GROMACS .gro file of C-alpha atoms in nm:
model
  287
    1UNK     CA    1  11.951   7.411  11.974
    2UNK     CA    2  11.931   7.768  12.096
    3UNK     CA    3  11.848   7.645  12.472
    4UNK     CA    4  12.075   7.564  12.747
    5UNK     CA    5  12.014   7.230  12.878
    6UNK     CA    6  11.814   7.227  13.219
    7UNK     CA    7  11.654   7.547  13.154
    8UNK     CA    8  11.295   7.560  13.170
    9UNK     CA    9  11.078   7.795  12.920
   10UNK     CA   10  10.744   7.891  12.883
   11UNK     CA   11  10.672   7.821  12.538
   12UNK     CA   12  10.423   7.948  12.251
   13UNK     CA   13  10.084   7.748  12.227
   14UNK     CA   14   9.983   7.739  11.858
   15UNK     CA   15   9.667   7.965  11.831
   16UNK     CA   16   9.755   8.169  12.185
   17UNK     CA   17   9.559   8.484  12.198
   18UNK     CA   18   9.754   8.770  12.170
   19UNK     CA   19   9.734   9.009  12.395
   20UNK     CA   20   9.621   9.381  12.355
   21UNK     CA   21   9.834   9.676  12.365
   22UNK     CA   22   9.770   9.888  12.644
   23UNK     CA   23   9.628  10.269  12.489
   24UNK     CA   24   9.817  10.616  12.550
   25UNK     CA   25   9.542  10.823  12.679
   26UNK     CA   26   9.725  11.141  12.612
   27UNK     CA   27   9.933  11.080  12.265
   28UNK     CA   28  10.128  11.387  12.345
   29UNK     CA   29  10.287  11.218  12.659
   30UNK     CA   30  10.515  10.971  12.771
   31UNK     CA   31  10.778  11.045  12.421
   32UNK     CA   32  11.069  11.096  12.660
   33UNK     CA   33  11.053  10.747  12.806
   34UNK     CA   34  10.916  10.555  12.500
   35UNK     CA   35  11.233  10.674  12.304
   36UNK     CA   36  11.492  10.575  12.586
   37UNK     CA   37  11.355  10.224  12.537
   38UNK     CA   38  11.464  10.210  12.139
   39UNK     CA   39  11.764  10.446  12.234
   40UNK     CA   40  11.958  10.220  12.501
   41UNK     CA   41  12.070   9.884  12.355
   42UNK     CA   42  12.294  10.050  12.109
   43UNK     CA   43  12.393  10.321  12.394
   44UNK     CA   44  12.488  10.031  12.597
   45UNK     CA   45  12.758   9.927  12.352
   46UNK     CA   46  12.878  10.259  12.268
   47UNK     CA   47  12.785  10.369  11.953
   48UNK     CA   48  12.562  10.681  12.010
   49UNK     CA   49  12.429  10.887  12.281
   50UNK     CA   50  12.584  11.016  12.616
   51UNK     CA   51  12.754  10.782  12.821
   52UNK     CA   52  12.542  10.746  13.057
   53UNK     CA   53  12.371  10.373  12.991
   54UNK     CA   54  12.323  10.302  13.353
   55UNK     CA   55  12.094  10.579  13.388
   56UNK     CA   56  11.942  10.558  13.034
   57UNK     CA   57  11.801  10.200  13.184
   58UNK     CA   58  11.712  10.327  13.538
   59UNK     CA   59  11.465  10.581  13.388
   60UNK     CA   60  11.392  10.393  13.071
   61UNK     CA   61  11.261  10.091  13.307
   62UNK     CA   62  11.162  10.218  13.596
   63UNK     CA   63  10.751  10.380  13.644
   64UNK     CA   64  10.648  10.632  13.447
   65UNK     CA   65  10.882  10.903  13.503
   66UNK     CA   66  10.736  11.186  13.737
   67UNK     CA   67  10.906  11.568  13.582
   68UNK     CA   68  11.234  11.528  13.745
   69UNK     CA   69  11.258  11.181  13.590
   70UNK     CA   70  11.148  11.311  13.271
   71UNK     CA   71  11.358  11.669  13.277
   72UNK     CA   72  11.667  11.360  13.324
   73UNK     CA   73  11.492  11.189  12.978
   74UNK     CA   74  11.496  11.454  12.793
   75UNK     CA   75  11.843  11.586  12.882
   76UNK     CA   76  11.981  11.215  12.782
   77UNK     CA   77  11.803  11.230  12.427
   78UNK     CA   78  11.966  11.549  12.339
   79UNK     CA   79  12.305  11.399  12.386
   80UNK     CA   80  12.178  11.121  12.096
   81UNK     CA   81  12.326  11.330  11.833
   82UNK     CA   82  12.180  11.101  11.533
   83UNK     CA   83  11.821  11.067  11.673
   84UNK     CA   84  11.779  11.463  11.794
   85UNK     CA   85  11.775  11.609  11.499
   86UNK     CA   86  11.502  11.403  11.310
   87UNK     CA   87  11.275  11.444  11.634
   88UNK     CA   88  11.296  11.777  11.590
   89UNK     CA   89  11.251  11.793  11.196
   90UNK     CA   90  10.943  11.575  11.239
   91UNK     CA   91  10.780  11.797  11.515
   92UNK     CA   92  10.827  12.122  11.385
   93UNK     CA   93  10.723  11.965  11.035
   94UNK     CA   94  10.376  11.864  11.176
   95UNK     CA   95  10.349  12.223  11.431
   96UNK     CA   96  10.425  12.035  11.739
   97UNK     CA   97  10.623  12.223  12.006
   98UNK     CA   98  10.777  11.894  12.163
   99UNK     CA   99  11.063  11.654  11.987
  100UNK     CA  100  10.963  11.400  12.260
  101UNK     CA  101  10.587  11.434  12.174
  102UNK     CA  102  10.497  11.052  12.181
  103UNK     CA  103  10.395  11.045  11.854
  104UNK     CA  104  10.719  11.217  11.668
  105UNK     CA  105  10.918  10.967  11.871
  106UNK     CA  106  10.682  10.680  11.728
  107UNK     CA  107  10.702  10.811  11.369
  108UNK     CA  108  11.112  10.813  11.379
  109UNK     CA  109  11.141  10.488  11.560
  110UNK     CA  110  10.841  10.291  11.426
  111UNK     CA  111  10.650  10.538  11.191
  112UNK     CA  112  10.304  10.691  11.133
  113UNK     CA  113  10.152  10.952  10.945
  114UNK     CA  114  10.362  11.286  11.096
  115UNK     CA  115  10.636  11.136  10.831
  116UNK     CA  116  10.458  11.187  10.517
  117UNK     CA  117  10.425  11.560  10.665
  118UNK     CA  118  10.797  11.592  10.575
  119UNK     CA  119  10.882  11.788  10.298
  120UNK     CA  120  11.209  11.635  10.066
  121UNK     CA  121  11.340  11.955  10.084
  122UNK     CA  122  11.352  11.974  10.439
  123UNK     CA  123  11.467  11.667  10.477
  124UNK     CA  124  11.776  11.741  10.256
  125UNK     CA  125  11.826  12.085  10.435
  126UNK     CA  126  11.821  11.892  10.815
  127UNK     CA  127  12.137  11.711  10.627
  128UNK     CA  128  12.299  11.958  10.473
  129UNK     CA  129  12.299  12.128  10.822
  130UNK     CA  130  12.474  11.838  10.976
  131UNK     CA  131  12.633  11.690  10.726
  132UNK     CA  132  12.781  11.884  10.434
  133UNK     CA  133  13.073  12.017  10.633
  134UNK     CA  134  13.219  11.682  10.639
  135UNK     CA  135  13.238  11.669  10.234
  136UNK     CA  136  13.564  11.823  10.041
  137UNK     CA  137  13.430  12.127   9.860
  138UNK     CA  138  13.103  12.099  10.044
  139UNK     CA  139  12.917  12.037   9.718
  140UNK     CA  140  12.909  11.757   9.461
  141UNK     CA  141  13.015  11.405   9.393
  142UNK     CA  142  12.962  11.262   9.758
  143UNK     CA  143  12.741  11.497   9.893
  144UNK     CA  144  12.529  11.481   9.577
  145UNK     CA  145  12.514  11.076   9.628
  146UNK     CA  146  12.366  11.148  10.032
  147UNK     CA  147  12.117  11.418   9.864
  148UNK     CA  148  12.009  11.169   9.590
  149UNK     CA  149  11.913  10.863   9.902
  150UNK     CA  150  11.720  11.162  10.056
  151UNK     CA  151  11.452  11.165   9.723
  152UNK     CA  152  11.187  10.939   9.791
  153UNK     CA  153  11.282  10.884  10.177
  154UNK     CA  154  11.137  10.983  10.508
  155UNK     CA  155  11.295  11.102  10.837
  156UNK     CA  156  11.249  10.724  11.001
  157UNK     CA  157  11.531  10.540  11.178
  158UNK     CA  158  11.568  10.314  10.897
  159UNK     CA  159  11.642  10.603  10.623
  160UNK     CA  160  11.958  10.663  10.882
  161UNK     CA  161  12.077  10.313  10.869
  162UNK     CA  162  12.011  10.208  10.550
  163UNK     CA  163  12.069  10.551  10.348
  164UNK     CA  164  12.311  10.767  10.524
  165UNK     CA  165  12.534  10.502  10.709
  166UNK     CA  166  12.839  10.355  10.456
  167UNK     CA  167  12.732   9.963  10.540
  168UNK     CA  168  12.529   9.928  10.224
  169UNK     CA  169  12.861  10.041  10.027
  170UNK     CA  170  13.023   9.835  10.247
  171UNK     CA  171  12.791   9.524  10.136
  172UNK     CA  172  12.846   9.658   9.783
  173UNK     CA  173  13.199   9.607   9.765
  174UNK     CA  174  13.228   9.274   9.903
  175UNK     CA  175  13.259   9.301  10.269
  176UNK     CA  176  12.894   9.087  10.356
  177UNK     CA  177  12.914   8.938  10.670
  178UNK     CA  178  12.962   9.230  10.959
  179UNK     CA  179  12.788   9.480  10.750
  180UNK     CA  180  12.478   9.326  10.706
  181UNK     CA  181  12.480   9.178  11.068
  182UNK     CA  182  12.535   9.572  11.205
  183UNK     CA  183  12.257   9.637  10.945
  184UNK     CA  184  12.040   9.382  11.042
  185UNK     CA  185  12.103   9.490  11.451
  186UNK     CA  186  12.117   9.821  11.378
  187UNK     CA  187  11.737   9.877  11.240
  188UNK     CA  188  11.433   9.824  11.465
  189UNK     CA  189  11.301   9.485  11.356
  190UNK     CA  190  10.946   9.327  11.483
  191UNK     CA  191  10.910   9.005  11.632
  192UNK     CA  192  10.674   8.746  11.828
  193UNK     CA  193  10.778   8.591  12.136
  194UNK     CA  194  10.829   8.261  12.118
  195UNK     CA  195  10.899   8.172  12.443
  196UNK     CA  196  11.064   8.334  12.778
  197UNK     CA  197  11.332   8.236  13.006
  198UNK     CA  198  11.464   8.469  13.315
  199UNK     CA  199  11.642   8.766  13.128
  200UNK     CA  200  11.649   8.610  12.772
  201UNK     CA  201  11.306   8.542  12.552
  202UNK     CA  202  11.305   8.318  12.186
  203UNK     CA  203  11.155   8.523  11.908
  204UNK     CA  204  11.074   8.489  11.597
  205UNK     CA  205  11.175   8.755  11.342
  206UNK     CA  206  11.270   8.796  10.988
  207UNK     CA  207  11.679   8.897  10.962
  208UNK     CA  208  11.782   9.071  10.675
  209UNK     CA  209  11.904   8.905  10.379
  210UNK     CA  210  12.136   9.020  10.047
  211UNK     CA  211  12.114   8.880   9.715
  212UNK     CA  212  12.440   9.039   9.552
  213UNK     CA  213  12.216   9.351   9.442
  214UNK     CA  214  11.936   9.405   9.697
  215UNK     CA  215  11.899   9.432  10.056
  216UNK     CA  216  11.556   9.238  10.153
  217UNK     CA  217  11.405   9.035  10.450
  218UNK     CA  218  11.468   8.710  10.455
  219UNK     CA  219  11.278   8.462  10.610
  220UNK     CA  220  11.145   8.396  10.990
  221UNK     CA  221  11.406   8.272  11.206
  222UNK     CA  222  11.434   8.224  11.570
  223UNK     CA  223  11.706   8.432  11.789
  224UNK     CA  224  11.737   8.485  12.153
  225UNK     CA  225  11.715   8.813  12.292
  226UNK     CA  226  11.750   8.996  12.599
  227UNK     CA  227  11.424   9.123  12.805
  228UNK     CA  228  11.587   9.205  13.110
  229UNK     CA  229  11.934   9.333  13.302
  230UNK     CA  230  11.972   9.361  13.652
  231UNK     CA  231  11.631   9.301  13.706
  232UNK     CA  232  11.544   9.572  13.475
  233UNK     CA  233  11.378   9.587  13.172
  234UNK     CA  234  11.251   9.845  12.854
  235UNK     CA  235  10.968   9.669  12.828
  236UNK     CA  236  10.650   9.522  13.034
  237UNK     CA  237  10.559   9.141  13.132
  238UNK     CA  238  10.578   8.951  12.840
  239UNK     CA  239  10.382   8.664  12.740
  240UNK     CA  240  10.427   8.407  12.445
  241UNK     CA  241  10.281   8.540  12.116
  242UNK     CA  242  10.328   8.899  12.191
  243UNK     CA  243  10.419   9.118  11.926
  244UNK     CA  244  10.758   9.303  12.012
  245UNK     CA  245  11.042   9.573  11.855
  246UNK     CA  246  11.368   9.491  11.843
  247UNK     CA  247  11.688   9.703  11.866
  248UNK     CA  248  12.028   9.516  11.892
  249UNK     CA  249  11.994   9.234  12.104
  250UNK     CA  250  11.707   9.359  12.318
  251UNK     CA  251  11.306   9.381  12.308
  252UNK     CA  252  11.194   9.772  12.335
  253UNK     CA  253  10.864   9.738  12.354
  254UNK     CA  254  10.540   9.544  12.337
  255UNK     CA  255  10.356   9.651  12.002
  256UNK     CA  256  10.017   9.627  11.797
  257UNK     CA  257   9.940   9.449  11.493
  258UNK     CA  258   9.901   9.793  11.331
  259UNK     CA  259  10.221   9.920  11.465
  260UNK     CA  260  10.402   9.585  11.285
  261UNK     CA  261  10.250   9.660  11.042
  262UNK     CA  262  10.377  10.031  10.975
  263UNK     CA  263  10.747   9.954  11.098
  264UNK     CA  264  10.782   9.687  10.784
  265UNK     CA  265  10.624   9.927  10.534
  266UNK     CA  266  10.847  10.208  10.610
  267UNK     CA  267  11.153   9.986  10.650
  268UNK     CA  268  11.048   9.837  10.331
  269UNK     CA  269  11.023  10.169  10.166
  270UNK     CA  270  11.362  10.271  10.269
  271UNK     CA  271  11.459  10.005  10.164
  272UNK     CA  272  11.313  10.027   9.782
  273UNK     CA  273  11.526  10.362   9.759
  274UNK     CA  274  11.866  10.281   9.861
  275UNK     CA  275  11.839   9.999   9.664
  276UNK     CA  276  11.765  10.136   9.374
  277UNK     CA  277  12.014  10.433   9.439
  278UNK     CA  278  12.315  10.385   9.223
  279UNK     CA  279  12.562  10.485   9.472
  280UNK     CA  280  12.570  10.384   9.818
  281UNK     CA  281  12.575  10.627  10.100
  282UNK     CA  282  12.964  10.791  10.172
  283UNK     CA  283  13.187  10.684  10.406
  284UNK     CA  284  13.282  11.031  10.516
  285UNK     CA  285  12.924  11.062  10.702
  286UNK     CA  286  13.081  10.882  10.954
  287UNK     CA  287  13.436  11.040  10.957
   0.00000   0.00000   0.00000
C-alpha cells in the first residue's frame, strides 16, 4: 500500500466534479511566478538554476509577487541556464518583448500555439549558439545527430529532455532503469489527485514506459507526491479530482482539461521524433 498506517486521507469520490481553473485576466502577467513553480523541484535537488531554492519557494509560493518580488523572479530565472534561452527564442519568435510573458512560459513548460511560431531554423541556430562549442571540430558527426532531433521539434521542455539530454542513448545502450526514471521525473507529466494528506497528495498519472525501441506512456499508476514544504506550496488548495502538472516529485500547478490536453500532445510529439531519430542525443551536451 502506498499509505502509512493511521493516516487519514481525503479520498476521490467516483464522478467528483472537477473544479474550474481560475482565468488570467491579463495573459501577459504573472510568467515570472508561474515558471518558478515548474522551475523549483529540480532546483531543489541541484540540477539547474541558481542556488538559491529557499528563495525560489518563498516567492514561488507566497501571493502574487508585488515588483520587488517579481524583479527577485526574474533575476532567479535567468540563472536557469537550460530554460532562459528557449523563453527567449519563443518570445522574440512570436514579437513579444518579455521571456516571462505568461504565455511563452506556458508554451515551454506546458505548450500552446506561440510554439508552432518557431521556425526549425531558429531553433537549430538557439543550439548552435549554446551548444556547438562543446563538439570536437564544431561541425559534423555529433553535432549533426543534435541538429537532426531539432527537425520536426519545438522549443518545449520535453524537446530538452527527451532530444538534447544523453538518457535516451543511455536507454539505448542498455542502461534502463535510472535513465528512464530521470526521464520519466525529469518531463512535466499531468495527473489527477487522488487523494490528499498534510504535505503529500496520491495521484494518478501515466509513467513512462520503454519497449526495447520506443519511449511511450505507459499506463495510469498511482504515486505520491509532494504538495507542500514548510508550510509552503507551488500550487493552490487542492481538492480530489483536480487536474495537476508534475515536475519531479512535486505538483506545480492546478491545470485545465485543455491544458492536459496540450502538455500530452506536445510531449507525444517529441516524443515521435527522437524516437524515430536514428541516433540518440550526445553525451557531450552535458560535458
Amino acid at each position: 500500500t502506498c499509505g502509512g498506517r493511521g493516516r487519514s486521507h481525503r479520498a476521490a469520490r467516483s464522478g467528483s466534479p472537477r473544479r474550474a481553473v481560475p482565468s488570467v485576466r491579463d495573459p501577459s502577467t504573472g510568467g515570472a511566478a508561474l515558471f518558478a513553480r515548474y522551475a523549483y523541484p529540480p532546483n531543489a535537488l541541484g540540477y539547474c538554476g541558481p542556488d538559491a531554492a529557499a528563495e525560489l519557494l518563498e516567492r514561488a509560493a507566497g501571493p502574487a509577487p508585488g515588483p520587488s518580488s517579481d524583479a527577485g523572479l526574474r533575476h532567479l530565472a535567468r540563472g536557469f541556464e537550460g530554460a532562459w534561452p528557449y523563453l527567449e527564442l519563443i518570445a522574440a519568435a512570436n514579437g513579444l518583448g518579455d521571456p516571462l510573458d505568461r504565455r511563452v512560459v506556458e508554451a515551454y513548460w506546458i505548450g500552446n500555439g506561440l510554439l508552432d511560431r518557431v521556425p526549425t531554423a531558429l531553433l537549430v541556430r538557439s543550439l548552435e549558439d549554446r551548444f556547438r562549442g562543446r563538439f570536437r571540430g564544431g561541425v559534423g558527426g555529433s553535432w549533426d545527430r543534435l541538429v537532426a532531433t531539432a527537425v520536426g521539434a519545438r522549443p518545449h521542455h520535453s524537446f530538452h529532455v527527451f532530444g538534447v539530454y544523453p538518457w535516451l542513448g543511455l536507454l539505448r545502450g542498455g542502461r534502463v532503469e535510472e535513465p528512464l526514471r530521470v526521464l520519466d521525473r525529469c518531463r512535466i507529466r499531468t495527473g489527477r489527485v487522488l487523494s490528499l494528506d498534510g504535505d503529500e497528495a496520491m495521484v494518478e498519472s501515466r509513467p513512462l514506459a520503454w519497449d526495447g525501441r520506443r519511449l511511450h506512456e505507459g499506463a495510469p499508476r498511482a504515486e505520491r507526491v509532494v504538495v507542500s514544504a514548510a508550510g509552503r506550496s507551488l500550487v493552490g488548495p487542492l481538492a480530489p479530482g483536480d487536474l495537476c502538472t508534475l515536475h519531479w516529485d512535486w505538483v506545480c500547478d492546478r491545470v485545465s482539461p485543455h491544458q492536459v490536453a496540450a502538455l500530452r500532445r506536445r510531449s507525444a510529439q517529441q516524443l515521435a521524433v527522437v524516437d524515430a531519430a536514428r541516433y540518440p542525443a550526445p553525451a557531450n551536451v552535458l560535458a
